[in-house]
Amino acid sequence: MLRIHPSELQRMHDGLQQAIRDHAEWQRRVIRTLVCRLAVDPADLRQDALCSCGFGRWLHDPSQHTLKQRPQYAPVEAGHRRLHELAAEVLSELIDRASVSVATFDRYAEQSVRLRVDLDSLRNDMAVALRSRDTVTGTYRRLEVLPALREARELAIRGVQGSCIAFMDLDRFKDVNDTFGHGLGDEVLAQAARCIIDHLRLYDRVFRYGGDEFLMLLPGTHPEEAWHLVDRIRQRLAETTLGLSPEGEAIRLTASFGITPLEPDLTVEECIARADKALLLAKAAGRNRVVCWDPAVTTGTMVDREISARPASPGSAGH
């Protein structure tokens, strides 16, 4: 769900909550009809009943096209359809026999429970996605970095798939905050993150590491491939208007990047430190460039000087 901004994800989550309430009300009405032997609503017997109920209207709304890509969506859609089929069966039996057999009702009740479980799975998936996202940029939060990198490192250890990580820092971002304020600074960060996400592959992940620093996990890449992928992002970012000044002037920034493989024989923290050193070298070499980790270069005095001068806070900006 990375390509959905948290505000849109929250809207979808709120819509699901309301749809679940609508569904509960529909079920209450069906049970009330069965228990009290009331007149059956003809709408519940129609073939399109699953689309006309409140939950069905939400489920089949075209705006849910992104949600449909989630693995939890298909069981909910199929379960909702089946529940309406079974509801039509119990209600038809009530009309024909003035009662409902135990077997028919049990099938309806069991399907109701299965759908409720699937709905909980979908709702939990969305809630987890909301908790894991940075509200300003829509990227994953820093707390998600280490678990994701450790999982990728395990794949590398088993020889399944190697990965690279890329550290990114916006060049002279502090000037934006100092000149225009943090409100416009946040807008610039959000647009920069959107540019990164739009030009990565669907299975890549982006984390806001702190301030204007981002970390990218690039599965299935070696350093040369990662360099070309990240350099395309660097070029696109430099060409993108990230915001407008109060006078209407376009705000554009470049970015610097440091890349390293996620080495099986190193901890993920050590790999992050290597990418960070490569990023510092990119800054020291003039900014707006991509540098791959090279122990012969990044242990030189230039980078050591940059590291010693760097602010201690991981959220510091303005490099």
Short mmCIF file of C-alpha atoms in Angstrom, two decimals:
data_model
loop_
_atom_site.label_atom_id
_atom_site.label_comp_id
_atom_site.label_asym_id
_atom_site.label_seq_id
_atom_site.Cartn_x
_atom_site.Cartn_y
_atom_site.Cartn_z
CA MET A 1 0.00 0.00 0.00
CA LEU A 2 3.01 2.26 -0.22
CA ARG A 3 1.68 4.13 -3.25
CA ILE A 4 -1.39 5.20 -1.27
CA HIS A 5 -0.83 8.31 0.83
CA PRO A 6 -1.77 7.86 4.50
CA SER A 7 -4.61 10.39 4.16
CA GLU A 8 -6.15 8.30 1.36
CA LEU A 9 -5.49 5.10 3.28
CA GLN A 10 -7.25 6.62 6.29
CA ARG A 11 -10.23 7.50 4.08
CA MET A 12 -10.37 3.90 2.87
CA HIS A 13 -10.10 2.59 6.43
CA ASP A 14 -12.91 4.88 7.60
CA GLY A 15 -15.01 3.76 4.64
CA LEU A 16 -14.44 0.12 5.57
CA GLN A 17 -15.49 0.81 9.14
CA GLN A 18 -18.76 2.35 7.95
CA ALA A 19 -19.30 -0.50 5.47
CA ILE A 20 -18.86 -3.04 8.28
CA ARG A 21 -21.48 -1.20 10.32
CA ASP A 22 -23.84 -1.25 7.31
CA HIS A 23 -23.20 -4.96 6.92
CA ALA A 24 -23.96 -5.61 10.60
CA GLU A 25 -27.24 -3.71 10.25
CA TRP A 26 -28.20 -5.78 7.17
CA GLN A 27 -27.44 -9.01 9.05
CA ARG A 28 -29.48 -7.83 12.05
CA ARG A 29 -32.42 -7.20 9.72
CA VAL A 30 -32.14 -10.67 8.14
CA ILE A 31 -31.98 -12.40 11.53
CA ARG A 32 -34.90 -10.32 12.79
CA THR A 33 -36.94 -11.43 9.76
CA LEU A 34 -36.11 -15.08 10.43
CA VAL A 35 -36.70 -15.06 14.17
CA CYS A 36 -39.85 -12.92 14.13
CA ARG A 37 -41.12 -14.42 10.85
CA LEU A 38 -41.61 -11.04 9.27
CA ALA A 39 -42.31 -10.28 5.63
CA VAL A 40 -39.20 -10.84 3.53
CA ASP A 41 -37.73 -7.79 1.80
CA PRO A 42 -37.85 -8.61 -1.95
CA ALA A 43 -34.55 -6.75 -2.43
CA ASP A 44 -32.76 -9.52 -0.48
CA LEU A 45 -33.89 -12.11 -3.05
CA ARG A 46 -32.61 -10.29 -6.10
CA GLN A 47 -29.41 -11.47 -7.80
CA ASP A 48 -27.87 -8.01 -7.47
CA ALA A 49 -28.61 -7.80 -3.72
CA LEU A 50 -24.89 -8.05 -2.92
CA CYS A 51 -24.26 -4.83 -4.88
CA SER A 52 -27.18 -2.82 -3.50
CA CYS A 53 -26.51 -3.29 0.23
CA GLY A 54 -24.36 -0.71 2.02
CA PHE A 55 -21.35 -3.00 2.30
CA GLY A 56 -21.67 -4.10 -1.32
CA ARG A 57 -21.74 -0.52 -2.57
CA TRP A 58 -18.49 0.16 -0.72
CA LEU A 59 -16.90 -3.12 -1.80
CA HIS A 60 -17.61 -2.59 -5.50
CA ASP A 61 -16.96 1.15 -5.63
CA PRO A 62 -14.43 1.86 -8.44
CA SER A 63 -12.38 3.95 -5.99
CA GLN A 64 -11.38 0.71 -4.22
CA HIS A 65 -9.25 -0.43 -7.18
CA THR A 66 -6.04 -0.15 -5.12
CA LEU A 67 -7.54 -2.10 -2.25
CA LYS A 68 -8.48 -4.90 -4.64
CA GLN A 69 -4.77 -5.61 -5.08
CA ARG A 70 -4.46 -6.67 -1.44
CA PRO A 71 -4.57 -10.45 -0.87
CA GLN A 72 -7.16 -9.93 1.90
CA TYR A 73 -9.68 -8.40 -0.53
CA ALA A 74 -10.54 -11.46 -2.64
CA PRO A 75 -11.75 -13.64 0.29
CA VAL A 76 -13.95 -10.77 1.50
CA GLU A 77 -15.47 -10.26 -1.94
CA ALA A 78 -16.11 -13.99 -2.44
CA GLY A 79 -17.39 -14.42 1.13
CA HIS A 80 -19.80 -11.49 0.78
CA ARG A 81 -21.20 -12.95 -2.43
CA ARG A 82 -21.66 -16.36 -0.84
CA LEU A 83 -23.35 -14.89 2.24
CA HIS A 84 -25.95 -13.14 0.09
CA GLU A 85 -26.60 -16.39 -1.78
CA LEU A 86 -27.18 -18.21 1.50
CA ALA A 87 -29.33 -15.36 2.84
CA ALA A 88 -31.55 -15.70 -0.23
CA GLU A 89 -31.81 -19.43 0.49
CA VAL A 90 -32.93 -19.03 4.11
CA LEU A 91 -35.35 -16.26 3.24
CA SER A 92 -36.83 -18.23 0.32
CA GLU A 93 -37.25 -21.23 2.61
CA LEU A 94 -39.05 -19.00 5.11
CA ILE A 95 -41.44 -17.87 2.38
CA ASP A 96 -42.08 -21.39 1.06
CA ARG A 97 -42.29 -23.29 4.37
CA ALA A 98 -42.88 -20.59 6.98
CA SER A 99 -39.76 -21.98 8.72
CA VAL A 100 -36.09 -22.62 8.05
CA SER A 101 -34.28 -25.95 8.36
CA VAL A 102 -31.35 -26.27 10.74
CA ALA A 103 -29.00 -27.25 7.90
CA THR A 104 -29.90 -24.20 5.79
CA PHE A 105 -29.54 -21.80 8.71
CA ASP A 106 -26.22 -23.37 9.82
CA ARG A 107 -24.72 -22.82 6.36
CA TYR A 108 -25.73 -19.17 6.54
CA ALA A 109 -24.40 -18.76 10.10
CA GLU A 110 -21.07 -20.45 9.32
CA GLN A 111 -20.54 -18.27 6.27
CA SER A 112 -21.32 -15.20 8.36
CA VAL A 113 -18.54 -16.16 10.80
CA ARG A 114 -16.04 -16.80 7.97
CA LEU A 115 -16.78 -13.43 6.42
CA ARG A 116 -16.34 -11.70 9.77
CA VAL A 117 -12.90 -13.31 10.14
CA ASP A 118 -11.91 -12.19 6.63
CA LEU A 119 -13.16 -8.67 7.34
CA ASP A 120 -11.04 -8.53 10.49
CA SER A 121 -8.01 -9.60 8.43
CA LEU A 122 -8.62 -6.83 5.88
CA ARG A 123 -9.22 -4.22 8.57
CA ASN A 124 -6.08 -5.27 10.47
CA ASP A 125 -4.02 -5.12 7.28
CA MET A 126 -5.13 -1.53 6.70
CA ALA A 127 -4.56 -0.59 10.35
CA VAL A 128 -1.01 -1.99 10.27
CA ALA A 129 -0.33 -0.09 7.05
CA LEU A 130 -1.52 3.13 8.69
CA ARG A 131 0.65 2.61 11.76
CA SER A 132 3.74 1.91 9.65
CA ARG A 133 3.52 5.07 7.53
CA ASP A 134 4.99 8.52 7.96
CA THR A 135 2.11 11.00 7.85
CA VAL A 136 4.07 13.74 6.05
CA THR A 137 5.69 11.78 3.23
CA GLY A 138 3.62 8.59 2.97
CA THR A 139 6.80 6.49 3.15
CA TYR A 140 7.38 3.81 5.76
CA ARG A 141 8.48 5.03 9.17
CA ARG A 142 12.01 4.60 10.51
CA LEU A 143 10.78 1.96 12.98
CA GLU A 144 10.12 -0.31 10.00
CA VAL A 145 13.69 -0.12 8.66
CA LEU A 146 15.49 -2.74 10.75
CA PRO A 147 12.80 -5.47 10.49
CA ALA A 148 12.60 -5.02 6.71
CA LEU A 149 16.38 -5.05 6.23
CA ARG A 150 16.83 -8.07 8.49
CA GLU A 151 14.26 -9.97 6.48
CA ALA A 152 16.05 -9.05 3.24
CA ARG A 153 19.41 -10.01 4.78
CA GLU A 154 18.03 -13.45 5.69
CA LEU A 155 17.19 -13.99 2.02
CA ALA A 156 20.75 -13.02 1.10
CA ILE A 157 22.18 -15.40 3.71
CA ARG A 158 20.15 -18.28 2.26
CA GLY A 159 21.24 -17.36 -1.26
CA VAL A 160 17.67 -16.63 -2.32
CA GLN A 161 18.05 -12.99 -3.27
CA GLY A 162 20.57 -10.23 -2.76
CA SER A 163 19.59 -6.62 -2.11
CA CYS A 164 21.08 -3.15 -1.97
CA ILE A 165 20.18 -0.23 0.21
CA ALA A 166 20.44 3.43 -0.75
CA PHE A 167 20.66 6.35 1.64
CA MET A 168 19.35 9.66 0.28
CA ASP A 169 19.55 13.20 1.59
CA LEU A 170 18.03 16.31 -0.03
CA ASP A 171 20.71 18.87 -0.80
CA ARG A 172 20.37 22.17 1.08
CA PHE A 173 16.89 21.34 2.33
CA LYS A 174 17.53 23.41 5.46
CA ASP A 175 17.45 26.52 3.28
CA VAL A 176 13.83 25.75 2.39
CA ASN A 177 12.79 25.50 6.02
CA ASP A 178 14.75 28.61 6.99
CA THR A 179 13.41 30.68 4.11
CA PHE A 180 9.81 29.52 3.76
CA GLY A 181 8.99 27.74 7.02
CA HIS A 182 8.32 24.14 7.96
CA GLY A 183 4.87 24.04 6.36
CA LEU A 184 6.28 24.48 2.88
CA GLY A 185 9.23 22.32 3.91
CA ASP A 186 6.85 19.46 4.65
CA GLU A 187 5.21 19.93 1.25
CA VAL A 188 8.63 19.74 -0.42
CA LEU A 189 9.43 16.55 1.51
CA ALA A 190 6.09 15.01 0.52
CA GLN A 191 6.61 15.80 -3.15
CA ALA A 192 10.18 14.50 -3.07
CA ALA A 193 8.96 11.24 -1.53
CA ARG A 194 6.22 10.95 -4.16
CA CYS A 195 8.82 11.39 -6.92
CA ILE A 196 10.97 8.63 -5.40
CA ILE A 197 8.05 6.23 -5.00
CA ASP A 198 6.75 6.86 -8.52
CA HIS A 199 10.11 5.99 -10.06
CA LEU A 200 10.88 2.89 -8.01
CA ARG A 201 9.66 -0.63 -8.71
CA LEU A 202 6.52 -1.87 -7.02
CA TYR A 203 8.44 -4.15 -4.66
CA ASP A 204 11.04 -1.57 -3.57
CA ARG A 205 10.49 0.11 -0.21
CA VAL A 206 11.19 3.66 0.95
CA PHE A 207 11.60 4.71 4.58
CA ARG A 208 11.81 8.19 6.06
CA TYR A 209 14.91 7.80 8.16
CA GLY A 210 14.82 11.27 9.70
CA GLY A 211 14.35 14.87 8.61
CA ASP A 212 15.09 14.94 4.89
CA GLU A 213 16.88 11.58 4.87
CA PHE A 214 15.33 8.56 3.20
CA LEU A 215 16.49 4.96 3.00
CA MET A 216 15.54 2.70 0.10
CA LEU A 217 15.53 -1.09 0.09
CA LEU A 218 16.12 -2.41 -3.43
CA PRO A 219 15.57 -6.19 -3.53
CA GLY A 220 17.14 -8.31 -6.25
CA THR A 221 19.80 -5.76 -7.21
CA HIS A 222 23.57 -5.67 -7.19
CA PRO A 223 25.42 -2.34 -6.84
CA GLU A 224 25.63 -1.55 -10.56
CA GLU A 225 21.90 -2.14 -11.09
CA ALA A 226 21.11 -0.16 -7.96
CA TRP A 227 23.30 2.69 -9.16
CA HIS A 228 21.42 2.99 -12.46
CA LEU A 229 18.04 2.77 -10.73
CA VAL A 230 18.93 5.40 -8.14
CA ASP A 231 20.63 7.69 -10.66
CA ARG A 232 17.39 7.82 -12.69
CA ILE A 233 15.61 8.90 -9.51
CA ARG A 234 18.29 11.54 -8.90
CA GLN A 235 17.74 12.97 -12.38
CA ARG A 236 13.94 12.95 -12.12
CA LEU A 237 14.06 14.58 -8.70
CA ALA A 238 16.29 17.40 -9.95
CA GLU A 239 13.76 18.10 -12.74
CA THR A 240 10.69 18.06 -10.48
CA THR A 241 9.01 21.11 -8.96
CA LEU A 242 8.64 20.21 -5.30
CA GLY A 243 6.66 23.28 -4.28
CA LEU A 244 6.01 26.95 -4.97
CA SER A 245 7.33 29.86 -2.97
CA PRO A 246 4.88 32.53 -1.73
CA GLU A 247 5.87 34.50 -4.84
CA GLY A 248 4.97 31.56 -7.06
CA GLU A 249 8.53 30.56 -7.91
CA ALA A 250 9.26 26.87 -8.40
CA ILE A 251 11.24 25.16 -5.65
CA ARG A 252 13.60 22.49 -6.92
CA LEU A 253 16.23 20.57 -5.04
CA THR A 254 18.83 17.98 -5.90
CA ALA A 255 19.69 14.98 -3.75
CA SER A 256 22.74 12.92 -2.90
CA PHE A 257 22.75 9.14 -2.54
CA GLY A 258 24.95 6.45 -1.02
CA ILE A 259 24.56 2.78 -2.02
CA THR A 260 25.83 -0.46 -0.52
CA PRO A 261 24.94 -4.15 -0.86
CA LEU A 262 23.11 -5.74 2.06
CA GLU A 263 26.01 -8.02 2.95
CA PRO A 264 25.18 -11.42 4.54
CA ASP A 265 28.30 -11.30 6.73
CA LEU A 266 27.51 -7.85 8.17
CA THR A 267 24.74 -6.68 10.43
CA VAL A 268 22.11 -4.45 8.89
CA GLU A 269 23.33 -1.63 11.13
CA GLU A 270 26.82 -1.99 9.63
CA CYS A 271 25.35 -1.93 6.13
CA ILE A 272 23.40 1.23 6.95
CA ALA A 273 26.62 2.82 8.22
CA ARG A 274 28.34 1.96 4.92
CA ALA A 275 25.53 3.53 2.88
CA ASP A 276 25.70 6.57 5.14
CA LYS A 277 29.44 6.92 4.53
CA ALA A 278 28.91 6.65 0.77
CA LEU A 279 26.25 9.37 1.06
CA LEU A 280 28.69 11.60 2.94
CA LEU A 281 31.22 11.12 0.18
CA ALA A 282 28.58 12.14 -2.39
CA LYS A 283 27.99 15.30 -0.34
CA ALA A 284 31.71 16.00 0.00
CA ALA A 285 32.25 15.49 -3.73
CA GLY A 286 29.81 18.25 -4.64
CA ARG A 287 26.26 16.88 -4.01
CA ASN A 288 23.69 15.77 -6.61
CA ARG A 289 25.36 12.43 -7.28
CA VAL A 290 25.20 8.72 -6.49
CA VAL A 291 28.16 7.00 -4.80
CA CYS A 292 28.54 3.27 -4.17
CA TRP A 293 30.34 2.02 -1.07
CA ASP A 294 34.02 1.42 -1.71
CA PRO A 295 36.23 0.70 1.31
CA ALA A 296 39.25 2.01 -0.56
CA VAL A 297 37.61 5.42 -0.87
CA THR A 298 35.11 5.85 1.92
CA THR A 299 37.66 5.33 4.69
CA GLY A 300 39.67 8.27 3.35
CA THR A 301 40.26 11.50 5.21
CA MET A 302 37.57 13.36 3.24
CA VAL A 303 34.76 11.19 4.57
CA ASP A 304 36.26 10.96 8.04
CA ARG A 305 36.25 14.75 8.14
CA GLU A 306 32.62 14.86 6.99
CA ILE A 307 31.57 12.32 9.63
CA SER A 308 33.28 14.19 12.45
CA ALA A 309 31.56 17.43 11.41
CA ARG A 310 28.13 15.88 10.99
CA PRO A 311 25.40 16.67 13.60
CA ALA A 312 24.67 13.76 15.92
CA SER A 313 20.89 13.83 15.42
CA PRO A 314 19.67 11.36 12.76
CA GLY A 315 16.94 13.86 11.86
CA SER A 316 19.31 16.73 11.10
CA ALA A 317 18.84 18.40 7.71
CA GLY A 318 20.74 20.77 5.51
CA HIS A 319 23.72 18.70 4.39
#
